[in-house]
Short mmCIF file of C-alpha atoms and ligand atoms in Angstrom, two decimals:
data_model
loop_
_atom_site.label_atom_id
_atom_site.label_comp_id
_atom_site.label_asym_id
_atom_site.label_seq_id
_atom_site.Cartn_x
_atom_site.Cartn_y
_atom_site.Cartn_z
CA UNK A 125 -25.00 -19.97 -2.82
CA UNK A 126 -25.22 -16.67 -1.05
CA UNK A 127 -28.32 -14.47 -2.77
CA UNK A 128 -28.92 -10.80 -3.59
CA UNK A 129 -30.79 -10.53 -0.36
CA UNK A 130 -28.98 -12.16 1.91
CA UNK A 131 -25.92 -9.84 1.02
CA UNK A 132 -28.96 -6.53 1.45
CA UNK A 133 -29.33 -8.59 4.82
CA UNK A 134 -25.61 -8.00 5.66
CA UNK A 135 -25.56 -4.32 4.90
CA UNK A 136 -28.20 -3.50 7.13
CA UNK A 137 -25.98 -4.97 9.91
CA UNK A 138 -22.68 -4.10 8.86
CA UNK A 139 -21.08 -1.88 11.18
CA UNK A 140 -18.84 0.28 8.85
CA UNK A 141 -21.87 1.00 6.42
CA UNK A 142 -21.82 5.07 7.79
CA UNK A 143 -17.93 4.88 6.25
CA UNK A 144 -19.65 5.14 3.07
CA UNK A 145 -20.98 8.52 2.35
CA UNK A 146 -17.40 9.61 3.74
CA UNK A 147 -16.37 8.85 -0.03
CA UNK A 148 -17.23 10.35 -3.26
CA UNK A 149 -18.21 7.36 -5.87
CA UNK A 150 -19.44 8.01 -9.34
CA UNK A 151 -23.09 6.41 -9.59
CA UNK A 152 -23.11 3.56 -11.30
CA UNK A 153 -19.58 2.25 -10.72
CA UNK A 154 -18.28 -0.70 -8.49
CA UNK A 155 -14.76 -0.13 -7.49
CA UNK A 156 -12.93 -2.97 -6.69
CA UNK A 157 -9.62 -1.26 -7.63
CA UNK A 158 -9.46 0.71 -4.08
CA UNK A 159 -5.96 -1.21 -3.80
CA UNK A 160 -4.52 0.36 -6.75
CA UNK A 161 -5.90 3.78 -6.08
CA UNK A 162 -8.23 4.70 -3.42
CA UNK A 163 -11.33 6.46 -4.05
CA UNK A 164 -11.67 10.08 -2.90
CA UNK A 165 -12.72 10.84 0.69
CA UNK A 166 -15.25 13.23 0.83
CA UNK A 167 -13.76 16.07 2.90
CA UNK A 168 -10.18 16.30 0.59
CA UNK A 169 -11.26 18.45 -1.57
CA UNK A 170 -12.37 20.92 0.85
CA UNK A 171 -8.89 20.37 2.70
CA UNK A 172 -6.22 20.86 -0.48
CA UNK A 173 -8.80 23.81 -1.37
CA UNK A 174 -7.68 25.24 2.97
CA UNK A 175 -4.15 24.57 2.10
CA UNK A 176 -3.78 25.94 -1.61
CA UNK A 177 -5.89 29.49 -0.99
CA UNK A 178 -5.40 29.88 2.69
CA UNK A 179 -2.06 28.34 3.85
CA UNK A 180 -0.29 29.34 0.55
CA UNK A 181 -1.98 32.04 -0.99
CA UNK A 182 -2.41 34.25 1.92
CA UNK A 183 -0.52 33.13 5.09
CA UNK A 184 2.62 32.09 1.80
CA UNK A 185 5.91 31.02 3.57
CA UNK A 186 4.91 32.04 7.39
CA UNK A 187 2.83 28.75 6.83
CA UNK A 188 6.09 26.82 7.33
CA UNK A 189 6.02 28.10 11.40
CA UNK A 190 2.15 28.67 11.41
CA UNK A 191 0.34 25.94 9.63
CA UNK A 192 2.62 23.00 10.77
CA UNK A 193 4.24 22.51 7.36
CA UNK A 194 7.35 21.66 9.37
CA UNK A 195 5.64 19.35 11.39
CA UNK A 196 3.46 17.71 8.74
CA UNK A 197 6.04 14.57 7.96
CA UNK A 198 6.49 13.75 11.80
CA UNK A 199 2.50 14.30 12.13
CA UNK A 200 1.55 12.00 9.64
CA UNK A 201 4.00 9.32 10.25
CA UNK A 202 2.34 9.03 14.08
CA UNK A 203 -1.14 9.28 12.31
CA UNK A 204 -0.39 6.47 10.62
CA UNK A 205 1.20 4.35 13.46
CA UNK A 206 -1.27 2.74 14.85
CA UNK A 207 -2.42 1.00 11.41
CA UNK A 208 0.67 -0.71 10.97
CA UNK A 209 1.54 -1.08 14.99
CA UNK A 210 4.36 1.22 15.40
CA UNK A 211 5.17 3.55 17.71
CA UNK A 212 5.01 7.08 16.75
CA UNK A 213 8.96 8.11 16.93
CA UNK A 214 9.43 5.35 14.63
CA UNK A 215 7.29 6.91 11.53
CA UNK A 216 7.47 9.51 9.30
CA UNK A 217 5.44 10.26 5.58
CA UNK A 218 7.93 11.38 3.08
CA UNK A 219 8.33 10.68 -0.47
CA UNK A 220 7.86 7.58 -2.15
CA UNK A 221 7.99 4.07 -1.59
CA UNK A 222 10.44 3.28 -4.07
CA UNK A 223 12.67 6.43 -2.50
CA UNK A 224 12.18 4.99 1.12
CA UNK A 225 13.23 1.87 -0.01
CA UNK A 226 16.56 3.10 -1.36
CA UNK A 227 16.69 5.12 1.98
CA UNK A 228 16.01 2.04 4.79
CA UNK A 229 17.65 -0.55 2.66
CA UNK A 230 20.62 1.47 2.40
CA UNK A 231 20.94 1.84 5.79
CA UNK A 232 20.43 -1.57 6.62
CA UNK A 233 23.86 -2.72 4.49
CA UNK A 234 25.15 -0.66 6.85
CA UNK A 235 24.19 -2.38 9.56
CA UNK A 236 25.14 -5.21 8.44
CA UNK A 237 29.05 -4.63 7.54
CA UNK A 238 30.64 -8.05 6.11
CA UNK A 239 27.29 -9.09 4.80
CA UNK A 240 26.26 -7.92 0.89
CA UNK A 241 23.36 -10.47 0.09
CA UNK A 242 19.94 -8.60 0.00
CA UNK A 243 16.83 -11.31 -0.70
CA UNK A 244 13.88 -10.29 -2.66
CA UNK A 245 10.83 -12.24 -3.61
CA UNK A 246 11.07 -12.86 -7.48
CA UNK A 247 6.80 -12.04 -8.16
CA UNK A 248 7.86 -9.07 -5.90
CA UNK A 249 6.24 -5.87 -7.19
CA UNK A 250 9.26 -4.77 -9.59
CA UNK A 251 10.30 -1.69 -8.34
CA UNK A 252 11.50 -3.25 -4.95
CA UNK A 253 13.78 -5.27 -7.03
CA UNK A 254 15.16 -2.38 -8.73
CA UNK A 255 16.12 -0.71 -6.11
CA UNK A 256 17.61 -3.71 -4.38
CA UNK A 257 19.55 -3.96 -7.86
CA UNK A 258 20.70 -0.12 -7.43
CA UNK A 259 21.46 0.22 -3.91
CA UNK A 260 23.37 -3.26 -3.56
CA UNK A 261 25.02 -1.96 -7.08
CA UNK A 262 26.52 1.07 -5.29
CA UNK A 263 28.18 -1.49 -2.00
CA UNK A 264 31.46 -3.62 -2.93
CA UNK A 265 30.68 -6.86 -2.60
CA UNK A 266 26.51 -6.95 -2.29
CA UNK A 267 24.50 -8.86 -4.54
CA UNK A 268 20.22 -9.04 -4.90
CA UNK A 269 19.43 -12.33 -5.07
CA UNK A 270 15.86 -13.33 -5.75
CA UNK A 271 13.81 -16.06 -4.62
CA UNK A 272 10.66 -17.05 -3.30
CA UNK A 273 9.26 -16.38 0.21
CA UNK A 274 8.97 -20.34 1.09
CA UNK A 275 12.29 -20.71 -0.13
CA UNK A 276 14.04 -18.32 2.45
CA UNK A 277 15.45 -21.04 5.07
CA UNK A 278 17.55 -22.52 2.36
CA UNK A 279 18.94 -19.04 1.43
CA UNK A 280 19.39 -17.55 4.84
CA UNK A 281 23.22 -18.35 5.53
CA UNK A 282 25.60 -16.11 6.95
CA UNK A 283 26.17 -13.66 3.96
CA UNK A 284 22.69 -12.26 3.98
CA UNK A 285 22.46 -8.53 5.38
CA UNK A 286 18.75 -7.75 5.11
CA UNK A 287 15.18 -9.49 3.14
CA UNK A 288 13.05 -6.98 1.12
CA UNK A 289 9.16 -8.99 1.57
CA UNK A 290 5.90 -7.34 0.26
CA UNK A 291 3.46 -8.59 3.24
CA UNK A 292 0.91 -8.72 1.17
CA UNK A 293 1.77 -9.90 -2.88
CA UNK A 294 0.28 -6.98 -5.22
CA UNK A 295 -1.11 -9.93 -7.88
CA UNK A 296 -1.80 -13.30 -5.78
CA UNK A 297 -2.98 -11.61 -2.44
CA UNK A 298 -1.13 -13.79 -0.64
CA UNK A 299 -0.34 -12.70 3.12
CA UNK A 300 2.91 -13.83 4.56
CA UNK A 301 3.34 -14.56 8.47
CA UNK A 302 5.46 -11.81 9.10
CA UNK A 303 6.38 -12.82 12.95
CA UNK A 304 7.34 -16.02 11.71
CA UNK A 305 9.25 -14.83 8.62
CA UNK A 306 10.50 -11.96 11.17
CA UNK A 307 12.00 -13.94 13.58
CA UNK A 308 13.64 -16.34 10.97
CA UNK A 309 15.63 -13.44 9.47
CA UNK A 310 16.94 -12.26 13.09
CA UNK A 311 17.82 -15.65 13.84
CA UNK A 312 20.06 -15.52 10.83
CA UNK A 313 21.59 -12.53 11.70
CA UNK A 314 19.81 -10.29 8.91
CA UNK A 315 17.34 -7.62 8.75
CA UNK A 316 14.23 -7.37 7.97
CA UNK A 317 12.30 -5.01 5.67
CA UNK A 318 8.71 -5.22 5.28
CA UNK A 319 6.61 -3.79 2.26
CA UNK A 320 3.55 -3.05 3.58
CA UNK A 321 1.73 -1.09 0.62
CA UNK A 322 -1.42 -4.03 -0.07
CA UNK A 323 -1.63 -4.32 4.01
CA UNK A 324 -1.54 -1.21 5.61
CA UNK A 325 -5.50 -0.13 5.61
CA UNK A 326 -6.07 -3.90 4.60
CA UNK A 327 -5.91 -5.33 7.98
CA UNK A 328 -4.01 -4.85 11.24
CA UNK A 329 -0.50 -4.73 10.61
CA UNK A 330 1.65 -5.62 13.56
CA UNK A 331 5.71 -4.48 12.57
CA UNK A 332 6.39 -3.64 16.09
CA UNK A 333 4.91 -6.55 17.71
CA UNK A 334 6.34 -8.96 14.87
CA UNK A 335 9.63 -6.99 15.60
CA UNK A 336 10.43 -5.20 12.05
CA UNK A 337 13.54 -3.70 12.01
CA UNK A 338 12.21 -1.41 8.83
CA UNK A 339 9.21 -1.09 6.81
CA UNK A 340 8.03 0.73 3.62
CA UNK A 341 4.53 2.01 2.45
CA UNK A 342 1.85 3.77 0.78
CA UNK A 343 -0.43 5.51 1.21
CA UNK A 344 -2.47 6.00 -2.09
CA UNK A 345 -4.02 2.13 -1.81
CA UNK A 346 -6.06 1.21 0.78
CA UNK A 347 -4.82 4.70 2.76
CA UNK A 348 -6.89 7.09 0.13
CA UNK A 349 -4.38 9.64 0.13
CA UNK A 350 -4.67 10.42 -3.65
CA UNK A 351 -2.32 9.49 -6.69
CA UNK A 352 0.63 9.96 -5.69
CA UNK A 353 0.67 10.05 -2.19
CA UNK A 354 3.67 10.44 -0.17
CA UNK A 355 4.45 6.95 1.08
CA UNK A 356 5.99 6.39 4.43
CA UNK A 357 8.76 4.75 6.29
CA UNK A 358 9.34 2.61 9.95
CA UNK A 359 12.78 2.14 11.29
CA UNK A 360 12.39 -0.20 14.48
CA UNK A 361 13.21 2.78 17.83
CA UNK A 362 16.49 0.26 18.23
CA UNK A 363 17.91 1.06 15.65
CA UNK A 364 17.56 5.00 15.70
CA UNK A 365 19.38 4.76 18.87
CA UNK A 366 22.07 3.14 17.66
CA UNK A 367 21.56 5.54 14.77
CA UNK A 368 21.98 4.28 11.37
CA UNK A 369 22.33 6.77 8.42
CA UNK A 370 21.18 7.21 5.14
CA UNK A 371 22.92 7.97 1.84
CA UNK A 372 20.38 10.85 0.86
CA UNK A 373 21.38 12.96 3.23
CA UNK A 374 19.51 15.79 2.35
CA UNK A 375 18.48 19.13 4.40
CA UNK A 376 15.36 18.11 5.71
CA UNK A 377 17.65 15.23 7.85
CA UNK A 378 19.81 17.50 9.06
CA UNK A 379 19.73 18.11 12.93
CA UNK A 380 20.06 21.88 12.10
CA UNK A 381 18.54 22.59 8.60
CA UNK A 382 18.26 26.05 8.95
CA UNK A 383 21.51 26.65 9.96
CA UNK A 384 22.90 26.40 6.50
CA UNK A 385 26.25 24.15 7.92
CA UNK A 386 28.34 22.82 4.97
CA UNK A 387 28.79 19.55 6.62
CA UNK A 388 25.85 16.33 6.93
CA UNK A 389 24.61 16.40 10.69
CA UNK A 390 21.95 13.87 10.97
CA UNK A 391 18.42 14.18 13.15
CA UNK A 392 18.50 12.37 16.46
CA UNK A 393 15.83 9.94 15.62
CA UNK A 394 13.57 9.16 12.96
CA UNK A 395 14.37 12.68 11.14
CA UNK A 396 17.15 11.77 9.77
CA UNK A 397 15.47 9.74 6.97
CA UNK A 398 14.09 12.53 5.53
CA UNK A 399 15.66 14.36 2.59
CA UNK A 400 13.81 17.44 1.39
CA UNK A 401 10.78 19.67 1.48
CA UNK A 402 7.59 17.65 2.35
CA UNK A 403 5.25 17.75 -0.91
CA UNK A 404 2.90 19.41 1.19
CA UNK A 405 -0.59 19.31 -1.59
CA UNK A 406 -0.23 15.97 -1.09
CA UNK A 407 -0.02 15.75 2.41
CA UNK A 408 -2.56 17.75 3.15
CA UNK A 409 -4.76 15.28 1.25
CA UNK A 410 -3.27 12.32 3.05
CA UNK A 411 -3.91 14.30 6.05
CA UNK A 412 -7.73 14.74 4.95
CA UNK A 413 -8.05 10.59 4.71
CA UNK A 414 -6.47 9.92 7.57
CA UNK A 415 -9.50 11.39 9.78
CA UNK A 416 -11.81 9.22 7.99
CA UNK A 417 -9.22 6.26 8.79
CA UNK A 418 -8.93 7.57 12.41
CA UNK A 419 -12.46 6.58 13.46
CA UNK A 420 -12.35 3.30 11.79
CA UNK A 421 -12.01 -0.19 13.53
CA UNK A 422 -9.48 -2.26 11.96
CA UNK A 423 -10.53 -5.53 13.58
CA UNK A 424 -14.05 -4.45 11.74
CA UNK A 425 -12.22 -3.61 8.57
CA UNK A 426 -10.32 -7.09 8.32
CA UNK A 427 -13.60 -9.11 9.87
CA UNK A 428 -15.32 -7.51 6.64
CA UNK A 429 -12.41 -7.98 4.14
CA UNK A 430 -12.42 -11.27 4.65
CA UNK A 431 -16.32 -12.14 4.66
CA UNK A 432 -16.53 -9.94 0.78
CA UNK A 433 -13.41 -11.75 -0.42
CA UNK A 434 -14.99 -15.12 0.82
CA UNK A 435 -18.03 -13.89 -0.69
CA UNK A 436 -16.56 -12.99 -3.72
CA UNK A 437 -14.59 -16.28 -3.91
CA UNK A 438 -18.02 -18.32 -3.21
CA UNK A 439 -19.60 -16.53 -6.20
CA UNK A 440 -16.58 -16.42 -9.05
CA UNK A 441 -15.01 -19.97 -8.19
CA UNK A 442 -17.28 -22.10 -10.68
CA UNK A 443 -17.29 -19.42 -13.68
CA UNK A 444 -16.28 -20.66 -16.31
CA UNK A 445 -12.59 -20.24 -17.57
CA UNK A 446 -11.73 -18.84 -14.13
CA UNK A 447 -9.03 -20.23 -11.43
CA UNK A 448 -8.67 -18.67 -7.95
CA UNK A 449 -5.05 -17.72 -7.34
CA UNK A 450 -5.92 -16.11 -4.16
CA UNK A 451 -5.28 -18.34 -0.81
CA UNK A 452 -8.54 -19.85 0.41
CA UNK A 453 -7.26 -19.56 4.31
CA UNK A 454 -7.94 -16.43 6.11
CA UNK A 455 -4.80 -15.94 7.92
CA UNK A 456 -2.89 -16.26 4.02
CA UNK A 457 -4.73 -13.39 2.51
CA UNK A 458 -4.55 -9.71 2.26
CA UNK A 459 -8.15 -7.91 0.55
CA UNK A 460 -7.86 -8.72 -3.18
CA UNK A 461 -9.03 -12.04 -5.09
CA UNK A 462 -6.82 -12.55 -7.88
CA UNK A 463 -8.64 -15.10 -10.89
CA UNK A 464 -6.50 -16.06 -13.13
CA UNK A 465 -8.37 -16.45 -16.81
CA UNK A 466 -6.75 -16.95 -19.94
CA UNK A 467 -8.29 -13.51 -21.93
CA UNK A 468 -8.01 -11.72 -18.33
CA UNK A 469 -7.70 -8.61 -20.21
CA UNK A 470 -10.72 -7.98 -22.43
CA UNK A 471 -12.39 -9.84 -19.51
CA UNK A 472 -11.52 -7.05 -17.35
CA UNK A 473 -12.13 -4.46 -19.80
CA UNK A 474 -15.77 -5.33 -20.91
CA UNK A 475 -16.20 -5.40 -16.65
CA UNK A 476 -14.52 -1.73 -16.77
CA UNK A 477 -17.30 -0.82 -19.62
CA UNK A 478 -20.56 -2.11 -17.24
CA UNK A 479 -19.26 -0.20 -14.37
CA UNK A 480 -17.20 -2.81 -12.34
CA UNK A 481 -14.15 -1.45 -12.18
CA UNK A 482 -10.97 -3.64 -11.14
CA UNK A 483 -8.13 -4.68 -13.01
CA UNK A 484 -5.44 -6.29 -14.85
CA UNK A 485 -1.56 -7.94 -14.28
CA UNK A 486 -0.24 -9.28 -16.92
CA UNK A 487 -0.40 -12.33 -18.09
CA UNK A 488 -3.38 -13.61 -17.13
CA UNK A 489 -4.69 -11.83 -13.61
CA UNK A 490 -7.75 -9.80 -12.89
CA UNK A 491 -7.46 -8.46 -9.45
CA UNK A 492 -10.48 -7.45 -7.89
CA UNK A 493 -9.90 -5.40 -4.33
CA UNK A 494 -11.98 -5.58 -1.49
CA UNK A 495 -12.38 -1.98 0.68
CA UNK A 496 -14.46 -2.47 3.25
CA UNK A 497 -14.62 1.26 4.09
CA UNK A 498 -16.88 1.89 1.22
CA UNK A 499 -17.76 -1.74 -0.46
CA UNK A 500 -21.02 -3.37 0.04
CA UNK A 501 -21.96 -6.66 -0.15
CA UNK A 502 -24.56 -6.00 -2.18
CA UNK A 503 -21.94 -4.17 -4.71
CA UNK A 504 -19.87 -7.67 -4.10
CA UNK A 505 -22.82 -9.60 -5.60
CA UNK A 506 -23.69 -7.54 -8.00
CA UNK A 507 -20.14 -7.56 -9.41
CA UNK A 508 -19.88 -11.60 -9.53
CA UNK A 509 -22.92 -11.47 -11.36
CA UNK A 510 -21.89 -8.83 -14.13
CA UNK A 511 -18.63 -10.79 -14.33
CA UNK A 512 -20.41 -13.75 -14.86
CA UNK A 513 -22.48 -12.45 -17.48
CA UNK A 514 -19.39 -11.00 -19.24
CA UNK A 515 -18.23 -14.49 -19.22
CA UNK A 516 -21.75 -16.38 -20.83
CA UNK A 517 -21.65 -13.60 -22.70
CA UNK A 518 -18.76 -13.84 -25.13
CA UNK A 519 -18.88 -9.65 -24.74
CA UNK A 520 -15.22 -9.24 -24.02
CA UNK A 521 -14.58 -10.70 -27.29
CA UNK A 522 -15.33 -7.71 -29.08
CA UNK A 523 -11.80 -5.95 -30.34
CA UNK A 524 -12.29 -2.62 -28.20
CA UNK A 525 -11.25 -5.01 -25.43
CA UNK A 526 -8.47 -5.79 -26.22
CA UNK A 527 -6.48 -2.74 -26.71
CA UNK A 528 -4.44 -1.41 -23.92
CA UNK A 529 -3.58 1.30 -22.40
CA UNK A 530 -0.09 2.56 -20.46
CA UNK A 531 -1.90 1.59 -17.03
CA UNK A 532 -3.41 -1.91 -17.12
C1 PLP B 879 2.27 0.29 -5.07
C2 PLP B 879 3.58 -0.29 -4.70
C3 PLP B 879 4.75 0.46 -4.81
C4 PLP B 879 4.70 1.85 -5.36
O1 PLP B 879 5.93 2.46 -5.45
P1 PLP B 879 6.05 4.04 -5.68
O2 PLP B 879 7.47 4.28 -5.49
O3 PLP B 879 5.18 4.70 -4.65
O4 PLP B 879 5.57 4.34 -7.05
C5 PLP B 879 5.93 -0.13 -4.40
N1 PLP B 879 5.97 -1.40 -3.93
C6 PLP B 879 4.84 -2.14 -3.81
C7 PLP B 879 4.90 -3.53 -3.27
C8 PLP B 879 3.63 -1.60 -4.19
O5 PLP B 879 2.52 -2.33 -4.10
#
């Protein structure tokens, strides 16, 4: 059993300790929900402040030419790139993940003409499957079809036009093989779309080496962009060349916006899968993260994921009451150790109340997430610990617990 000091130990070596003061944490709280909603980097403030009073208030709309407002969804999408291993043309940070589903999922039917199955995971994150439910509700003939992700040989036959996979799974943490799952989809003739919200800022995510044809993500997890975040989007370069549309064909896509035409001329490129005005407030906080994110080391950020969720594993596995649902094998899990306990709730919420902040899916999950950016090991063992005395404890029994709220 790892100790208090040995954890102080790995601090003093840990080579992404100076990431901390780049965030602003209350005192006195462990936040293990950084994969819900990432904490606040220190310089965003500072930057919406530039872009509200400056940009806005006194440059107002010459800001579109002069700041880069134009620019800013092009900008961030090649910011982003090289934490999910695409190439810049193939990026771009606009609205939301659910939106930029509807948008690339779309527009792979239409690759795919003669094919209407789309395959979801079933313990996918809901809203993928809703919007596989309304965009194969709007194509004759396409079906969603759920099922689960070691199921897919079975269900790959010649009807299926694209796979909707998260690459990490929001409750479990599982991490699925994505150049293995990749190249069974292509061999089948189908696309592939990855959801990459629990992996991009996790660890290294490799779309264009695994050979994505699209991806989806955001950026208010692991990213630190703030609630709310614009997500972004990945269309493999191949297929922009052989240019496939999308059905919200808004201004911002068109090759010549500012030409008011009547009729839908897509962007050459990536630009066409944009639809309207960037929500520039929250760019500009995205923006602020994203320098933090620039300087770190993602090899460093997945070697430490992986030795706090061990660590966290080690010291929560024997409570009692608890089961881990999280994959013991490194190479099958994202940063988050899901334990599965029977009053998960209260459990979490009498946590919540001593400062250890993580949380809650129903029916019986507590997910704990692991950002190495600004998580010490220390914090790691000092959160096992409270959660173990919540547990001798009997503490979360007390009603308070037990009541929710609208977010769990
Ligand atoms: C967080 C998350 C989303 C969020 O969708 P929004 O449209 O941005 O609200 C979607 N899918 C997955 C898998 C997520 O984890």
């Amino acid at each position: 059993m790892t100790t208090r000091e040995e954890c102080a130990a790995l601090d003093a070596v840990d080579p992404l300790a100076e990431f901390r003061e780049e965030f602003t944490l209350p005192d006195g709280v462990i936040y293990l929900d950084g994969n819900s909603l990432g904490a606040l980097p220190v310089r965003t403030p500072e930057r919406v402040r530039r872009v509200i009073e400056e940009e806005w208030g006194r440059e107002l709309i010459r800001s579109w030419n002069d700041a880069g407002w134009f620019e800013q969804p092009y900008r961030l999408g090649r910011r982003i790139a090289p934490l999910v291993g695409a190439s810049p043309a193939e990026m771009v940070v606009c609205d939301t993940t659910s939106v930029n589903l509807f948008k690339v999922l779309s527009a792979a039917l239409r690759l795919r003409p003669g094919r209407g199955t789309v395959l979801g995971d079933a313990e996918a994150f809901p809203t993928d499957l809703y919007i596989a439910e309304g965009v194969t509700g709007l194509a004759e003939g396409a079906r969603s079809v759920l099922i689960r992700p070691e199921e897919l040989d079975r269900h790959l036959d010649g009807d299926v036009a694209a796979v909707v996979l998260s690459h990490v799974d929001y409750r479990t943490g599982e991490l699925l093989d994505m150049p293995g799952i990749t190249a069974r989809v292509q061999a089948a003739g189908a696309l592939m779309i990855w959801d990459v919200c629990h992996s991009v800022g996790a660890l290294p995510v490799g779309l264009g080496a695994a050979g994505a044809d699209f991806a989806i993500g955001c950026t208010y997890k692991y990213l630190n962009g703030g609630p709310g975040s614009p997500a972004f989007l990945y269309v493999a370069e191949r297929h922009l060349a052989a240019g496939p549309l999308q059905p919200l064909s808004g201004w911002f896509g068109h090759a010549r916006p500012f030409a008011f035409e009547p009729g839908y001329d897509p962007k050459p490129g990536i630009g066409r899968f944009l639809t309207s005005s960037p929500s520039l407030l929250g760019q500009a906080a995205l923006g602020a993260s994203l320098d933090v994110w620039e300087r770190a080391d993602l090899a460093a950020v997945r070697a430490k994921s992986l030795a706090l969720t061990d660590l966290f594993v080690s010291l929560t596995e024997g409570l009692d009451g608890v089961e881990v649902v999280t994959p013991r094998e490194h190479a099958r899990r994202g940063s988050q150790v899901a334990l599965r306990h029977a009053a998960g709730y209260p459990v979490v919420q009498a946590l919540i109340e001593r400062g250890v902040i993580g949380d809650f899916r129903a029916p019986d999950l507590m997910r704990f997430g692991f950002t190495p950016l600004y998580l010490s090991y220390t914090e790691v063992w000092d959160a096992a610990r409270q959660l173990a005395e919540v547990l001798e404890s009997g503490e979360w029994r007390a009603e308070r617990f037990s009541r929710r709220g609208e977010v769990t």
